[in-house]
Structures are given as structure tokens and as C-alpha cells.
Amino acid sequence: MKFNSKKDWWLTLIIWGGALFAIGSGIYGLVEKPADLLIILLVIFGAIMVPLFMLWMWFTTYYILNEENLIIKYGPFKSTIPLQSINTVKKTNNPLSSPALSLKRVEIFYDKYNSVFISPVDRDEFIALLCKRFPQIEYSKTKTPKA
């Protein structure tokens, strides 16, 4: 089953506003003043390619839960976590960097010391399905306090 990432409104403003501003200013800079090849390449990379990469990640962040694995897809990146390696899941608002586009997240602890934060649109449905698929997973109802 596929779960799209929940997207916070304020993060939408930051990513889209920053991307559009960078692309617009990069194009304006290239059109307004002639530059040498190195400057043109730097502007194309920094002001156009990086924001397009951010938007790519924005549109392609989702999670697939199948019978054996949790697959986390974000832009060109993909992580696969076998369900049998997951120990605990819990709801959290932890702001650490992760393939999540919202602060309403699920923290997944797997293997011995690894964890990942994801933000499925419906956290409760995701957790219920995950625990149903692999009943050995512990659901910790304690929530990390807001930062």
C-alpha cells in the first residue's frame, strides 16, 4: 500500500518560495548581464538545478508498505527496511532531517541502532497497518514533546 507524505503548509511556502525565487533570480541574472561560461554554469547549477532537485523531492516523497518491506522513496533516493528488522514505532514531532515533509511524523526504530522519520498523511492508519503486517513491532504511544 502506498502512503503519500503529509506536507505542512509552512514547509510548502519555504520550499516553493525558495525554489521559485532562486530560479527567477538565476534566469534574471543570466538575461540581465553577460557572463563568462563558468558563471553561467554556476548560476545554472545553483539557481536552477538545485531548486528543481528540491521540487523533485517534494513531488516524489512517499512510502510503500508491502508484505515484507517498508520502502521509502524521496526524489532519486530509495531506502528499503525489512519489516522483520523493525522493533518499535512511535508518533513524534522531531524536526531532524528526514524523508518527511511534515513535522507530524512516525519514528521507526529498526535493526539495533537505526531509526528513520517519515510523515505519512494518515499516521494512525499507517501504524495500524504496519503493526498488522508484522505483529512483533512494538507501538510506543509516548510521543516526543514538541520542540
PDB file of C-alpha atoms in Angstrom:
ATOM      1  CA  MET A   1       0.000   0.000   0.000  1.00  0.00           C
ATOM      2  CA  LYS A   2       1.297   3.455  -0.909  1.00  0.00           C
ATOM      3  CA  PHE A   3       1.254   6.321   1.595  1.00  0.00           C
ATOM      4  CA  ASN A   4       1.998   9.843   0.380  1.00  0.00           C
ATOM      5  CA  SER A   5       3.945  12.178   2.637  1.00  0.00           C
ATOM      6  CA  LYS A   6       1.943  14.710   4.605  1.00  0.00           C
ATOM      7  CA  LYS A   7       3.047  18.233   3.611  1.00  0.00           C
ATOM      8  CA  ASP A   8       2.972  21.079   6.135  1.00  0.00           C
ATOM      9  CA  TRP A   9       1.740  24.426   4.757  1.00  0.00           C
ATOM     10  CA  TRP A  10       4.733  26.362   6.116  1.00  0.00           C
ATOM     11  CA  LEU A  11       7.193  23.930   4.553  1.00  0.00           C
ATOM     12  CA  THR A  12       5.302  24.277   1.275  1.00  0.00           C
ATOM     13  CA  LEU A  13       5.834  28.049   1.413  1.00  0.00           C
ATOM     14  CA  ILE A  14       9.533  27.704   2.218  1.00  0.00           C
ATOM     15  CA  ILE A  15      10.321  25.124  -0.478  1.00  0.00           C
ATOM     16  CA  TRP A  16       8.184  26.611  -3.252  1.00  0.00           C
ATOM     17  CA  GLY A  17       9.027  30.219  -2.377  1.00  0.00           C
ATOM     18  CA  GLY A  18      12.754  29.493  -2.180  1.00  0.00           C
ATOM     19  CA  ALA A  19      12.759  27.430  -5.363  1.00  0.00           C
ATOM     20  CA  LEU A  20      10.804  29.988  -7.395  1.00  0.00           C
ATOM     21  CA  PHE A  21      12.908  32.865  -6.066  1.00  0.00           C
ATOM     22  CA  ALA A  22      16.182  31.054  -6.876  1.00  0.00           C
ATOM     23  CA  ILE A  23      15.054  30.047 -10.363  1.00  0.00           C
ATOM     24  CA  GLY A  24      13.692  33.526 -11.110  1.00  0.00           C
ATOM     25  CA  SER A  25      16.782  35.326  -9.860  1.00  0.00           C
ATOM     26  CA  GLY A  26      19.062  32.904 -11.713  1.00  0.00           C
ATOM     27  CA  ILE A  27      17.243  33.438 -15.005  1.00  0.00           C
ATOM     28  CA  TYR A  28      17.154  37.197 -14.420  1.00  0.00           C
ATOM     29  CA  GLY A  29      20.891  37.231 -13.704  1.00  0.00           C
ATOM     30  CA  LEU A  30      21.681  35.292 -16.876  1.00  0.00           C
ATOM     31  CA  VAL A  31      19.494  37.526 -19.048  1.00  0.00           C
ATOM     32  CA  GLU A  32      20.403  40.867 -17.474  1.00  0.00           C
ATOM     33  CA  LYS A  33      24.185  40.760 -17.622  1.00  0.00           C
ATOM     34  CA  PRO A  34      26.533  38.860 -19.943  1.00  0.00           C
ATOM     35  CA  ALA A  35      28.796  36.438 -18.100  1.00  0.00           C
ATOM     36  CA  ASP A  36      31.574  34.023 -18.836  1.00  0.00           C
ATOM     37  CA  LEU A  37      30.991  30.272 -19.114  1.00  0.00           C
ATOM     38  CA  LEU A  38      31.985  29.449 -15.517  1.00  0.00           C
ATOM     39  CA  ILE A  39      29.499  31.957 -14.058  1.00  0.00           C
ATOM     40  CA  ILE A  40      26.768  30.683 -16.378  1.00  0.00           C
ATOM     41  CA  LEU A  41      27.394  27.093 -15.258  1.00  0.00           C
ATOM     42  CA  LEU A  42      27.441  28.079 -11.571  1.00  0.00           C
ATOM     43  CA  VAL A  43      24.168  30.000 -11.924  1.00  0.00           C
ATOM     44  CA  ILE A  44      22.521  27.155 -13.823  1.00  0.00           C
ATOM     45  CA  PHE A  45      23.582  24.670 -11.154  1.00  0.00           C
ATOM     46  CA  GLY A  46      22.973  26.776  -8.051  1.00  0.00           C
ATOM     47  CA  ALA A  47      19.932  28.788  -9.029  1.00  0.00           C
ATOM     48  CA  ILE A  48      18.135  26.373 -11.329  1.00  0.00           C
ATOM     49  CA  MET A  49      19.227  22.750 -10.839  1.00  0.00           C
ATOM     50  CA  VAL A  50      19.260  22.734  -7.011  1.00  0.00           C
ATOM     51  CA  PRO A  51      15.708  24.179  -6.722  1.00  0.00           C
ATOM     52  CA  LEU A  52      14.463  21.731  -9.376  1.00  0.00           C
ATOM     53  CA  PHE A  53      16.035  18.914  -7.355  1.00  0.00           C
ATOM     54  CA  MET A  54      14.204  20.159  -4.233  1.00  0.00           C
ATOM     55  CA  LEU A  55      10.900  20.209  -6.140  1.00  0.00           C
ATOM     56  CA  TRP A  56      11.592  16.705  -7.464  1.00  0.00           C
ATOM     57  CA  MET A  57      11.925  15.503  -3.893  1.00  0.00           C
ATOM     58  CA  TRP A  58       8.752  17.423  -2.960  1.00  0.00           C
ATOM     59  CA  PHE A  59       6.684  15.597  -5.583  1.00  0.00           C
ATOM     60  CA  THR A  60       8.168  12.125  -5.110  1.00  0.00           C
ATOM     61  CA  THR A  61       8.250  11.540  -1.357  1.00  0.00           C
ATOM     62  CA  TYR A  62       6.104   8.556  -0.441  1.00  0.00           C
ATOM     63  CA  TYR A  63       6.205   5.279   1.439  1.00  0.00           C
ATOM     64  CA  ILE A  64       5.224   1.802   0.269  1.00  0.00           C
ATOM     65  CA  LEU A  65       4.290  -0.844   2.786  1.00  0.00           C
ATOM     66  CA  ASN A  66       4.172  -4.334   1.317  1.00  0.00           C
ATOM     67  CA  GLU A  67       4.135  -7.787   2.911  1.00  0.00           C
ATOM     68  CA  GLU A  68       7.891  -7.849   3.585  1.00  0.00           C
ATOM     69  CA  ASN A  69       9.327  -4.311   3.428  1.00  0.00           C
ATOM     70  CA  LEU A  70       8.817  -0.646   4.071  1.00  0.00           C
ATOM     71  CA  ILE A  71      10.096   1.249   1.026  1.00  0.00           C
ATOM     72  CA  ILE A  72      10.853   4.945   1.488  1.00  0.00           C
ATOM     73  CA  LYS A  73      11.123   6.913  -1.762  1.00  0.00           C
ATOM     74  CA  TYR A  74      12.193  10.555  -1.951  1.00  0.00           C
ATOM     75  CA  GLY A  75      13.473  12.001  -5.213  1.00  0.00           C
ATOM     76  CA  PRO A  76      16.244   9.788  -6.578  1.00  0.00           C
ATOM     77  CA  PHE A  77      16.734   8.141  -3.186  1.00  0.00           C
ATOM     78  CA  LYS A  78      15.186   4.898  -2.016  1.00  0.00           C
ATOM     79  CA  SER A  79      15.502   3.028   1.277  1.00  0.00           C
ATOM     80  CA  THR A  80      14.173  -0.434   1.949  1.00  0.00           C
ATOM     81  CA  ILE A  81      13.612  -1.581   5.517  1.00  0.00           C
ATOM     82  CA  PRO A  82      12.615  -5.217   6.038  1.00  0.00           C
ATOM     83  CA  LEU A  83       9.588  -5.407   8.342  1.00  0.00           C
ATOM     84  CA  GLN A  84      11.268  -8.085  10.479  1.00  0.00           C
ATOM     85  CA  SER A  85      14.049  -5.593  11.322  1.00  0.00           C
ATOM     86  CA  ILE A  86      11.590  -3.022  12.750  1.00  0.00           C
ATOM     87  CA  ASN A  87      11.477  -3.032  16.552  1.00  0.00           C
ATOM     88  CA  THR A  88       9.347  -0.043  17.554  1.00  0.00           C
ATOM     89  CA  VAL A  89       7.260   2.727  16.005  1.00  0.00           C
ATOM     90  CA  LYS A  90       6.016   5.893  17.648  1.00  0.00           C
ATOM     91  CA  LYS A  91       4.430   9.206  16.744  1.00  0.00           C
ATOM     92  CA  THR A  92       6.755  12.175  17.023  1.00  0.00           C
ATOM     93  CA  ASN A  93       7.246  15.823  16.072  1.00  0.00           C
ATOM     94  CA  ASN A  94      11.034  15.588  15.955  1.00  0.00           C
ATOM     95  CA  PRO A  95      12.404  18.149  13.422  1.00  0.00           C
ATOM     96  CA  LEU A  96      15.569  16.227  12.485  1.00  0.00           C
ATOM     97  CA  SER A  97      16.295  15.915   8.779  1.00  0.00           C
ATOM     98  CA  SER A  98      14.455  13.036   7.184  1.00  0.00           C
ATOM     99  CA  PRO A  99      12.393  11.950   4.167  1.00  0.00           C
ATOM    100  CA  ALA A 100       9.350  13.640   5.711  1.00  0.00           C
ATOM    101  CA  LEU A 101       7.595  16.804   4.564  1.00  0.00           C
ATOM    102  CA  SER A 102       5.726  17.401   7.811  1.00  0.00           C
ATOM    103  CA  LEU A 103       6.553  17.549  11.498  1.00  0.00           C
ATOM    104  CA  LYS A 104       3.714  15.112  12.215  1.00  0.00           C
ATOM    105  CA  ARG A 105       5.925  12.078  11.867  1.00  0.00           C
ATOM    106  CA  VAL A 106       6.340   8.438  12.680  1.00  0.00           C
ATOM    107  CA  GLU A 107       9.711   7.364  14.043  1.00  0.00           C
ATOM    108  CA  ILE A 108      10.652   3.836  13.073  1.00  0.00           C
ATOM    109  CA  PHE A 109      13.381   2.050  15.009  1.00  0.00           C
ATOM    110  CA  TYR A 110      14.956  -0.849  13.141  1.00  0.00           C
ATOM    111  CA  ASP A 111      17.931  -3.176  13.401  1.00  0.00           C
ATOM    112  CA  LYS A 112      19.837  -2.480  16.584  1.00  0.00           C
ATOM    113  CA  TYR A 113      20.567   1.277  16.488  1.00  0.00           C
ATOM    114  CA  ASN A 114      18.901   2.718  13.363  1.00  0.00           C
ATOM    115  CA  SER A 115      15.849   4.918  13.078  1.00  0.00           C
ATOM    116  CA  VAL A 116      14.096   6.967  10.415  1.00  0.00           C
ATOM    117  CA  PHE A 117      11.370   9.620  10.484  1.00  0.00           C
ATOM    118  CA  ILE A 118       8.578   9.536   7.903  1.00  0.00           C
ATOM    119  CA  SER A 119       5.356  11.521   7.602  1.00  0.00           C
ATOM    120  CA  PRO A 120       2.507   9.502   6.087  1.00  0.00           C
ATOM    121  CA  VAL A 121      -0.678  11.513   5.538  1.00  0.00           C
ATOM    122  CA  ASP A 122      -2.596   9.274   7.964  1.00  0.00           C
ATOM    123  CA  ARG A 123      -0.190   8.271  10.744  1.00  0.00           C
ATOM    124  CA  ASP A 124      -2.751   6.165  12.601  1.00  0.00           C
ATOM    125  CA  GLU A 125      -3.685   4.127   9.519  1.00  0.00           C
ATOM    126  CA  PHE A 126      -0.010   3.635   8.661  1.00  0.00           C
ATOM    127  CA  ILE A 127       0.899   2.455  12.184  1.00  0.00           C
ATOM    128  CA  ALA A 128      -2.130   0.143  12.360  1.00  0.00           C
ATOM    129  CA  LEU A 129      -1.287  -1.458   9.021  1.00  0.00           C
ATOM    130  CA  LEU A 130       2.402  -1.780   9.908  1.00  0.00           C
ATOM    131  CA  CYS A 131       1.593  -3.485  13.216  1.00  0.00           C
ATOM    132  CA  LYS A 132      -0.960  -5.727  11.487  1.00  0.00           C
ATOM    133  CA  ARG A 133       1.571  -6.803   8.842  1.00  0.00           C
ATOM    134  CA  PHE A 134       4.217  -7.582  11.434  1.00  0.00           C
ATOM    135  CA  PRO A 135       2.659  -8.030  14.921  1.00  0.00           C
ATOM    136  CA  GLN A 136       6.044  -8.237  16.684  1.00  0.00           C
ATOM    137  CA  ILE A 137       6.525  -4.481  16.195  1.00  0.00           C
ATOM    138  CA  GLU A 138       6.037  -2.554  19.416  1.00  0.00           C
ATOM    139  CA  TYR A 139       3.919   0.587  19.178  1.00  0.00           C
ATOM    140  CA  SER A 140       5.106   3.123  21.715  1.00  0.00           C
ATOM    141  CA  LYS A 141       2.280   5.531  22.496  1.00  0.00           C
ATOM    142  CA  THR A 142       4.613   8.011  24.170  1.00  0.00           C
ATOM    143  CA  LYS A 143       5.073  10.992  21.935  1.00  0.00           C
ATOM    144  CA  THR A 144       8.187  13.109  21.745  1.00  0.00           C
ATOM    145  CA  PRO A 145       7.393  16.598  23.116  1.00  0.00           C
ATOM    146  CA  LYS A 146       7.150  19.484  20.654  1.00  0.00           C
ATOM    147  CA  ALA A 147      10.357  21.428  20.105  1.00  0.00           C
TER     148      ALA A 147
END
